[in-house]
PDB file of C-alpha atoms in Angstrom:
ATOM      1  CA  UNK O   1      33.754 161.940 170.309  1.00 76.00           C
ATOM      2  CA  UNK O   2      31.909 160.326 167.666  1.00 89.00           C
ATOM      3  CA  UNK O   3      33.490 159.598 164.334  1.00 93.00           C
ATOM      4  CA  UNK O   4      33.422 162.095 161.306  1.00 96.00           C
ATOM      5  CA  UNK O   5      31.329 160.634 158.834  1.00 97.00           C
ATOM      6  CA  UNK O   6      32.987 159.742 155.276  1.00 98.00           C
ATOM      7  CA  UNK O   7      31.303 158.099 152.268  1.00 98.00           C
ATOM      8  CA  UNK O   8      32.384 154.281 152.960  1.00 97.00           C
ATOM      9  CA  UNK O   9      33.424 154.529 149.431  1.00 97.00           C
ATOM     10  CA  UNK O  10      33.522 156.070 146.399  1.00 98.00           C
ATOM     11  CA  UNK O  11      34.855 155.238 142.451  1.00 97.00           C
ATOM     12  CA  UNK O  12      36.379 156.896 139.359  1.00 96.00           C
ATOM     13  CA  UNK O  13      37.790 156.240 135.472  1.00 96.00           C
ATOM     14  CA  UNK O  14      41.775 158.129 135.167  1.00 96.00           C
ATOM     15  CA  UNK O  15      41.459 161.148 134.391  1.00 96.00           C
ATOM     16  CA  UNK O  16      38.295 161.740 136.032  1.00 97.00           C
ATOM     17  CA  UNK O  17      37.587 164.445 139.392  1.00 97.00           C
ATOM     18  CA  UNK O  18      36.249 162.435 142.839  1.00 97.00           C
ATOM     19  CA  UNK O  19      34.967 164.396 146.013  1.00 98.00           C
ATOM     20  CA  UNK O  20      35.199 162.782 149.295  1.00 98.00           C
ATOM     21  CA  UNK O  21      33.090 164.215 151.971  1.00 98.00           C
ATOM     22  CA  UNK O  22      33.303 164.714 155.500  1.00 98.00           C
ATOM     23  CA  UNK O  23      30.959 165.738 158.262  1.00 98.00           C
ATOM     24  CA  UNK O  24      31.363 166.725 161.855  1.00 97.00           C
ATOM     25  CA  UNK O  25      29.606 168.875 164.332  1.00 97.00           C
ATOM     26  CA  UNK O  26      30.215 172.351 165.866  1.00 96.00           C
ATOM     27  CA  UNK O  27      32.090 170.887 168.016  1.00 96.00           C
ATOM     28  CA  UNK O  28      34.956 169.652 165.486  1.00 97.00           C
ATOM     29  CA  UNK O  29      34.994 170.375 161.820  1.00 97.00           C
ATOM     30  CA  UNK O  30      32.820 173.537 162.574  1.00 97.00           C
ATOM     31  CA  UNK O  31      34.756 174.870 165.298  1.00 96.00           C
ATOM     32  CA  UNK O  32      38.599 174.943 164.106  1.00 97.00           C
ATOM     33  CA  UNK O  33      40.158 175.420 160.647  1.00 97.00           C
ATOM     34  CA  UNK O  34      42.131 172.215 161.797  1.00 97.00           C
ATOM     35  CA  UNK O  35      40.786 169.093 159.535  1.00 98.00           C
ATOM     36  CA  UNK O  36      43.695 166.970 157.902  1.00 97.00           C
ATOM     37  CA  UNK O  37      43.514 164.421 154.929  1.00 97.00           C
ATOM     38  CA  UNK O  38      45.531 161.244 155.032  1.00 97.00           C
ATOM     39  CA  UNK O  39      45.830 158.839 152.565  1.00 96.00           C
ATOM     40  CA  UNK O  40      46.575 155.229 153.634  1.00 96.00           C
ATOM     41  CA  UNK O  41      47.557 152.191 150.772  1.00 95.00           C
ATOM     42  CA  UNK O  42      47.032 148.627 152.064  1.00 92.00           C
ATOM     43  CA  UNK O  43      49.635 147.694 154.915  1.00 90.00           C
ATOM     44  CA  UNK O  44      51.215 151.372 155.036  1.00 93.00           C
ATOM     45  CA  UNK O  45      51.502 153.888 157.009  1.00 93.00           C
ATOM     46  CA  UNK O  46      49.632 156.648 156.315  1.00 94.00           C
ATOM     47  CA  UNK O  47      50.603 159.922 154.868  1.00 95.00           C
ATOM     48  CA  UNK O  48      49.447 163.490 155.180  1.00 95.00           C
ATOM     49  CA  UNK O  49      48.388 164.927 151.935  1.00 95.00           C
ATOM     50  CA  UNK O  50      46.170 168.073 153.264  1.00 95.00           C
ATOM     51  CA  UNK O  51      46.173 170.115 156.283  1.00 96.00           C
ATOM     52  CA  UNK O  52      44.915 173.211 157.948  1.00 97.00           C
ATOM     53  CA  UNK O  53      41.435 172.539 155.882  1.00 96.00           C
ATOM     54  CA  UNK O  54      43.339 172.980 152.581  1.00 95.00           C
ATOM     55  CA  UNK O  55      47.254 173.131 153.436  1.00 94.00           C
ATOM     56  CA  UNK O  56      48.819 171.313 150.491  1.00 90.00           C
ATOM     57  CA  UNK O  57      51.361 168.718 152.434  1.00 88.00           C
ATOM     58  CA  UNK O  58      52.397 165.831 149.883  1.00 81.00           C
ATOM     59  CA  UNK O  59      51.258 164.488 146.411  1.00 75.00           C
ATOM     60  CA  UNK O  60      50.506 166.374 143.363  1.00 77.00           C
ATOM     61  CA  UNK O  61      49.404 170.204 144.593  1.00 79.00           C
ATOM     62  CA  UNK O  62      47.489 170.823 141.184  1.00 82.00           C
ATOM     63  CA  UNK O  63      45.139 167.420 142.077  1.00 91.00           C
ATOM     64  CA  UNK O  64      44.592 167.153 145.901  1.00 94.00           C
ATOM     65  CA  UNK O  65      42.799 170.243 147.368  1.00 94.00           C
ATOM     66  CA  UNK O  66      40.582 170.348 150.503  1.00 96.00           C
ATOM     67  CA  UNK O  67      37.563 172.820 151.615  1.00 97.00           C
ATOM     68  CA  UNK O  68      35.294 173.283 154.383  1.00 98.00           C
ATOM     69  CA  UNK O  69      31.542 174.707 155.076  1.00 97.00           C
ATOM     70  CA  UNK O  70      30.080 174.510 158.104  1.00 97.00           C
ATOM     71  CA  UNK O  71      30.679 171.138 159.527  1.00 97.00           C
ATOM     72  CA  UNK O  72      31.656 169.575 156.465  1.00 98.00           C
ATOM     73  CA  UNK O  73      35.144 169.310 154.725  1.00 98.00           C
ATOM     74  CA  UNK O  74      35.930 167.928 151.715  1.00 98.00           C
ATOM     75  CA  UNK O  75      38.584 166.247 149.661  1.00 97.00           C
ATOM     76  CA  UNK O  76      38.878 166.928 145.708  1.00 97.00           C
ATOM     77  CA  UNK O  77      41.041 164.762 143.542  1.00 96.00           C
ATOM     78  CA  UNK O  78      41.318 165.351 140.037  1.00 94.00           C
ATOM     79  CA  UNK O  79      43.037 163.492 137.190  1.00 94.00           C
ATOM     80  CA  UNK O  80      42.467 160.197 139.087  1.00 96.00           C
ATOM     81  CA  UNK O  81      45.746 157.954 138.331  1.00 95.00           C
ATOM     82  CA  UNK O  82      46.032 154.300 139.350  1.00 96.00           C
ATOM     83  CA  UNK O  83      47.907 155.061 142.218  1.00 94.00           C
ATOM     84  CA  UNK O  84      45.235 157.206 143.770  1.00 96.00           C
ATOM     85  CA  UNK O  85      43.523 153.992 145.009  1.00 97.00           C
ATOM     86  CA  UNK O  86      43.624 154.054 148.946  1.00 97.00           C
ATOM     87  CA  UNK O  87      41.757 154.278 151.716  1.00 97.00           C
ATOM     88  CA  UNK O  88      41.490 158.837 152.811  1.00 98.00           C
ATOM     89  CA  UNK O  89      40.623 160.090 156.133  1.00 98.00           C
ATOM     90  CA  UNK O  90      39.738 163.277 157.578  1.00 98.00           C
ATOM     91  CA  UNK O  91      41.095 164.394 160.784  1.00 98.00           C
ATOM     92  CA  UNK O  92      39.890 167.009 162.874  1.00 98.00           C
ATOM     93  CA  UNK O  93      41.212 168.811 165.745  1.00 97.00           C
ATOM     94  CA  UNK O  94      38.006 168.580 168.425  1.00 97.00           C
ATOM     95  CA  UNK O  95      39.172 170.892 171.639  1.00 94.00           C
ATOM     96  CA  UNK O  96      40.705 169.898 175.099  1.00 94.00           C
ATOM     97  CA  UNK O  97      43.944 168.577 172.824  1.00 96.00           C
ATOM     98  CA  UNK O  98      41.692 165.647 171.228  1.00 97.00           C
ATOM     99  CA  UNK O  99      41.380 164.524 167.330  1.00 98.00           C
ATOM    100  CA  UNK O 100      38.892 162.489 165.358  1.00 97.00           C
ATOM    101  CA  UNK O 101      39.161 160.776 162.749  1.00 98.00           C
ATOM    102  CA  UNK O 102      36.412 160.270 160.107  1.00 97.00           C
ATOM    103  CA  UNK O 103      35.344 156.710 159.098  1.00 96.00           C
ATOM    104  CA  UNK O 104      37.677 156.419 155.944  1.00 97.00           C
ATOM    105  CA  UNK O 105      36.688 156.107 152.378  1.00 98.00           C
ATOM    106  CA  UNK O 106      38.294 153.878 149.914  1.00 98.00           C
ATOM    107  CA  UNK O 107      38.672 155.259 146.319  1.00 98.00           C
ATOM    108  CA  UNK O 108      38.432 153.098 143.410  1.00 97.00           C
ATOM    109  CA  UNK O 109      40.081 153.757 140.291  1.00 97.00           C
ATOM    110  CA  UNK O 110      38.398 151.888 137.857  1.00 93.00           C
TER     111      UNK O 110
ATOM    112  CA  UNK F   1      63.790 162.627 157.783  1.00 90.00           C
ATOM    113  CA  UNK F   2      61.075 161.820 160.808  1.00 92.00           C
ATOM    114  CA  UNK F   3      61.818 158.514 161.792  1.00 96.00           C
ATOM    115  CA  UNK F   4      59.067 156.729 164.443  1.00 98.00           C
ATOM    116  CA  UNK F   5      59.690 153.547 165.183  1.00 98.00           C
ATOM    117  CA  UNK F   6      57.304 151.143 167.473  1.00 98.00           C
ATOM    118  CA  UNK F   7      57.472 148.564 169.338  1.00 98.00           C
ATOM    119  CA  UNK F   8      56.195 146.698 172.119  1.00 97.00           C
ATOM    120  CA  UNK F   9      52.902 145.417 170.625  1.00 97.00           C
ATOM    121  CA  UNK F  10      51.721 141.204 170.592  1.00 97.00           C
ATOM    122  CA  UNK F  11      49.370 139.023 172.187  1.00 97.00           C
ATOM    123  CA  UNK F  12      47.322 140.057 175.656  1.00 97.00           C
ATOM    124  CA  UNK F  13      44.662 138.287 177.419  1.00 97.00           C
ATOM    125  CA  UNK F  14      41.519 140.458 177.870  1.00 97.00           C
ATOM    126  CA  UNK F  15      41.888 142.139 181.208  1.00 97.00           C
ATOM    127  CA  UNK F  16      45.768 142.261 180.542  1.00 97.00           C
ATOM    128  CA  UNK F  17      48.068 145.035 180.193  1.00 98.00           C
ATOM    129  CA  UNK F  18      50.849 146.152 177.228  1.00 98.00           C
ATOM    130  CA  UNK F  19      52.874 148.935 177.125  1.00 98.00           C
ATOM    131  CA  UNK F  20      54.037 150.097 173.689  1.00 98.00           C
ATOM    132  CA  UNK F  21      56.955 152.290 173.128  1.00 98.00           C
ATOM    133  CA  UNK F  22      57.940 154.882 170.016  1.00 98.00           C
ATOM    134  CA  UNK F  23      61.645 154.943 169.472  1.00 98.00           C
ATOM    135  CA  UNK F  24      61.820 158.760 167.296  1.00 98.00           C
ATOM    136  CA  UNK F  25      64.706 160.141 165.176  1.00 97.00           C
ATOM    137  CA  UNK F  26      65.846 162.837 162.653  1.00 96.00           C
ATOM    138  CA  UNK F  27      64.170 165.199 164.234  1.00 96.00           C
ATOM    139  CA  UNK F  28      64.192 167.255 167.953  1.00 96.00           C
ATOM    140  CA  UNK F  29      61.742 165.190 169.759  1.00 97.00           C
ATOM    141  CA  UNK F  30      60.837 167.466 172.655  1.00 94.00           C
ATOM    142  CA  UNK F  31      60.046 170.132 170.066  1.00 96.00           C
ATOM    143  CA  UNK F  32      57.006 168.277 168.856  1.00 97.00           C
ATOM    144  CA  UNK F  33      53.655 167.035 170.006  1.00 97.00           C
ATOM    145  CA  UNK F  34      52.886 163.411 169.270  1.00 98.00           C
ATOM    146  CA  UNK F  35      50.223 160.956 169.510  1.00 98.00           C
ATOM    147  CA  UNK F  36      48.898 157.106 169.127  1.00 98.00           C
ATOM    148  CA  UNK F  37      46.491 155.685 166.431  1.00 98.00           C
ATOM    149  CA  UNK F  38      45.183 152.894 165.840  1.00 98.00           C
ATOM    150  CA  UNK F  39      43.213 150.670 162.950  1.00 96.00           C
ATOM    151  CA  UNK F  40      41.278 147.701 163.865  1.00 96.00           C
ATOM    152  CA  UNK F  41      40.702 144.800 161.426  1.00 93.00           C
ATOM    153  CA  UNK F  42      38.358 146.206 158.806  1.00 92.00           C
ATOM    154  CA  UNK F  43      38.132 149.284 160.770  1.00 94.00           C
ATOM    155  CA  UNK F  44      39.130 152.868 160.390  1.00 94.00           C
ATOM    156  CA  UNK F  45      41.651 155.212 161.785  1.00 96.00           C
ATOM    157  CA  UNK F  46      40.899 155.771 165.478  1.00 97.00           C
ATOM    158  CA  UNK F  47      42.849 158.610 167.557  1.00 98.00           C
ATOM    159  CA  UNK F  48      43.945 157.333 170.565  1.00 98.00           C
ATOM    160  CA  UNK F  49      45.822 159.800 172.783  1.00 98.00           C
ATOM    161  CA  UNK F  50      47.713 163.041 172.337  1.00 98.00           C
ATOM    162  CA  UNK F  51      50.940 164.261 174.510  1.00 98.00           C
ATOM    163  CA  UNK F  52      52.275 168.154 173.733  1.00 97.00           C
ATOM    164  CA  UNK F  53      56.009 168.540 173.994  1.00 96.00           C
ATOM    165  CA  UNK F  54      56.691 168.517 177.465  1.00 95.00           C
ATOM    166  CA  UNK F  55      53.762 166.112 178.623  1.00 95.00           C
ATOM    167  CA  UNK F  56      52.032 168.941 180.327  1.00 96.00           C
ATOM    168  CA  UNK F  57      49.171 168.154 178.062  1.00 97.00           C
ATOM    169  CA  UNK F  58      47.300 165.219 177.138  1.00 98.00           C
ATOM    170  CA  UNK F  59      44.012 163.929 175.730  1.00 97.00           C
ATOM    171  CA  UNK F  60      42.913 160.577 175.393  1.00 98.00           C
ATOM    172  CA  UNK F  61      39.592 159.025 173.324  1.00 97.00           C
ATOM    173  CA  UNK F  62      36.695 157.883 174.933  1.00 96.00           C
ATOM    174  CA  UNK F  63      37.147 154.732 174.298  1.00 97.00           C
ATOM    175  CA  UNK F  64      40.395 154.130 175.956  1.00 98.00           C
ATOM    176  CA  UNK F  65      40.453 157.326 178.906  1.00 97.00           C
ATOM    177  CA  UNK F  66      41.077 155.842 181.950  1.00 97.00           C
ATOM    178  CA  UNK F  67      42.767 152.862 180.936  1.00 98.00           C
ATOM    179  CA  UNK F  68      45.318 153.811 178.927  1.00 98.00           C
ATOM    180  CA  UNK F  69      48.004 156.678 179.837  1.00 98.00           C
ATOM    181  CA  UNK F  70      50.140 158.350 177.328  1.00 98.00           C
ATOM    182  CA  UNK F  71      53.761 159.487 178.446  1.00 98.00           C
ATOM    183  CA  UNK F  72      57.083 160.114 176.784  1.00 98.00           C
ATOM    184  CA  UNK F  73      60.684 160.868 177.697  1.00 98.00           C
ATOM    185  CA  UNK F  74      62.251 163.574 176.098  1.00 98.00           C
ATOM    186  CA  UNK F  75      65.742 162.557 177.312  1.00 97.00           C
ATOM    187  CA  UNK F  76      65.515 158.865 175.245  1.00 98.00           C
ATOM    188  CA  UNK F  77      63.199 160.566 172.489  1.00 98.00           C
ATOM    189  CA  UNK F  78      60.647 157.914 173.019  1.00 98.00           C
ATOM    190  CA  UNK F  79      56.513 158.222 173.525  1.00 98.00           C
ATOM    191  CA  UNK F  80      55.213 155.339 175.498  1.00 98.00           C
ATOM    192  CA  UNK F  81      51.602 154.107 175.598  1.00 98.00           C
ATOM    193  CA  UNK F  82      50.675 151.817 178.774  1.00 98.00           C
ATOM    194  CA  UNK F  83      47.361 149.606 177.502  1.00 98.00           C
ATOM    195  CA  UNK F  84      45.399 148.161 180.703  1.00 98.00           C
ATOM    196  CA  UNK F  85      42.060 146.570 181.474  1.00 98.00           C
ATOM    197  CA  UNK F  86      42.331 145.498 177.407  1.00 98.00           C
ATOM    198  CA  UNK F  87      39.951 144.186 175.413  1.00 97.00           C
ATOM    199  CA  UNK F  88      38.759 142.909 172.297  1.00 97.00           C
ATOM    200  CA  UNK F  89      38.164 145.531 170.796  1.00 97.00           C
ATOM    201  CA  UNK F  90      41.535 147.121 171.725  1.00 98.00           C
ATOM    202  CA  UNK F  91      43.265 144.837 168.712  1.00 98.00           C
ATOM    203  CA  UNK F  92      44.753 146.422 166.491  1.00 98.00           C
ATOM    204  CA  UNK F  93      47.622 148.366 164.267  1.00 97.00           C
ATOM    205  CA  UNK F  94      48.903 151.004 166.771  1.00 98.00           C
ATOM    206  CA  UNK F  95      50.709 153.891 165.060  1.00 98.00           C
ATOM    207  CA  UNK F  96      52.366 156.700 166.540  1.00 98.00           C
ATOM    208  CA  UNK F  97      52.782 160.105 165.446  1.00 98.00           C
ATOM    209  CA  UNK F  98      54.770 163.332 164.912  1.00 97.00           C
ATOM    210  CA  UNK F  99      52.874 166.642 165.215  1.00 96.00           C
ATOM    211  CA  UNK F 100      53.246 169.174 162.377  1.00 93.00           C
ATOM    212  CA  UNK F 101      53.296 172.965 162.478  1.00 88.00           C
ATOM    213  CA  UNK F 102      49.846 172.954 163.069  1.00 88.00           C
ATOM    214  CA  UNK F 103      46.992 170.257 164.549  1.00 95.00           C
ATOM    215  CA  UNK F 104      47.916 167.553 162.129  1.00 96.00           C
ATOM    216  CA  UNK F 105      50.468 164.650 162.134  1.00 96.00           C
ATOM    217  CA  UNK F 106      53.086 164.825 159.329  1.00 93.00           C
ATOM    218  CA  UNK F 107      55.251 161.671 160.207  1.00 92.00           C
ATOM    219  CA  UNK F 108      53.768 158.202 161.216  1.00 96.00           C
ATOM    220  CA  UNK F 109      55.566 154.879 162.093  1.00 96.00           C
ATOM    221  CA  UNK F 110      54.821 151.365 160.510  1.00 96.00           C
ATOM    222  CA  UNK F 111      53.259 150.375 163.589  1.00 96.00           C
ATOM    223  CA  UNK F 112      53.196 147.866 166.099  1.00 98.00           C
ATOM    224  CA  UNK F 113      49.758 144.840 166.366  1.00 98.00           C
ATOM    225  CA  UNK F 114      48.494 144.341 169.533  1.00 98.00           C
ATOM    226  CA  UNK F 115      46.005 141.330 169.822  1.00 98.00           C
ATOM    227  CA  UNK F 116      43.865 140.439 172.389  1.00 98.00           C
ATOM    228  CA  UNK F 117      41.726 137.236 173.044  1.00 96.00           C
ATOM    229  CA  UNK F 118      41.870 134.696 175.339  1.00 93.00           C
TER     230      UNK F 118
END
């Protein structure tokens, strides 16, 4: 059960597109259609915003999308907006009703 | 609305034991899976431990199987986490969690700290 590995960060103007990565084995993110995004401000709670790889849950449905190859997922954000600056995790489901979480990555809007 | 509500977290002395409860609402509890989380100071997310409806099913991380057991009560729509043999690196935010249609968690409490040190 070893974390899914995130980029510890990454940055972007308004307006512009980020990706967030996220890599797992066969074992996880390769195995099951099952990875989850959640976005999480400072001293919140956080919130679903993609599941089922790329399930659109909450936020805007025309900037958050998700993908998956292999035994990577990834996050897409376009139109960056102020409030877009958070800390995004991946989830996967992992067998034998166990999860893991990836790392996190915390997106700067600059 | 999903309401989760927890409580039960605070100070513990390594070695010591908690046992943190999740009060749920607005929804029908025993139709759901649900689970704990938990951040760490300047940490990440970590999944914790999973319970399916009935509590036929659970899983647990690594880090924490064997000492901690997930249960829940269906009757008093509560999930319960008992937290023994704790240490350090057991502090943190604990969160718990509503299951969604699929393997994902669409409703999350505010959480409850649990600190340990001596």
């Amino acid at each position: 059960q070893s974390a899914l590995t995130q980029p510890r960060s990454v940055s972007g103007s308004p307006g512009q597109s980020v990706t967030i990565s996220c890599t797992g084995t066969s074992s996880d993110v390769g195995a099951y259609n099952y990875v989850s995004w959640y976005q999480q401000h400072p001293d919140k709670a956080p919130k679903l915003i993609i599941y089922d790889v790329n399930k659109w849950y909450s936020g805007d449905p025309a900037r958050f999308s998700g993908s998956k190859s292999g035994n990577t997922a990834s996050l897409a954000i376009s139109g960056l907006q102020a409030e877009d600056e958070a800390d995004y995790y991946c989830c996967s489901y992992a067998g034998s009703y166990t999860w893991v979480f990836g790392g996190g990555t915390k997106l700067t809007v600059l | 609305e999903v309401q989760l509500v927890e409580s039960g977290g605070g100070a513990a002395r390594p070695g010591g034991s908690l046992r943190l409860s999740c009060a749920a609402s607005g929804f029908t509890f025993d139709n759901y899976g649900m689970a704990w989380a938990r951040k760490a100071p300047g940490k990440g997310l970590e999944w914790v431990s999973g319970i399916n409806w009935n509590g036929g099913r659970t899983g647990y991380a690594d880090s924490v199987k064997g000492r901690f057991i997930i249960s829940r009560d269906n009757a008093k729509n509560s999930l319960y986490l008992q937290m023994n043999t704790l240490g350090a690196d057991d502090t943190a935010m604990y969160y718990c969690a509503r299951e969604g249609s699929s393997y994902h968690y669409i409703g999350w409490g505010q959480g409850t700290l649990v600190t340990v040190s001596s």
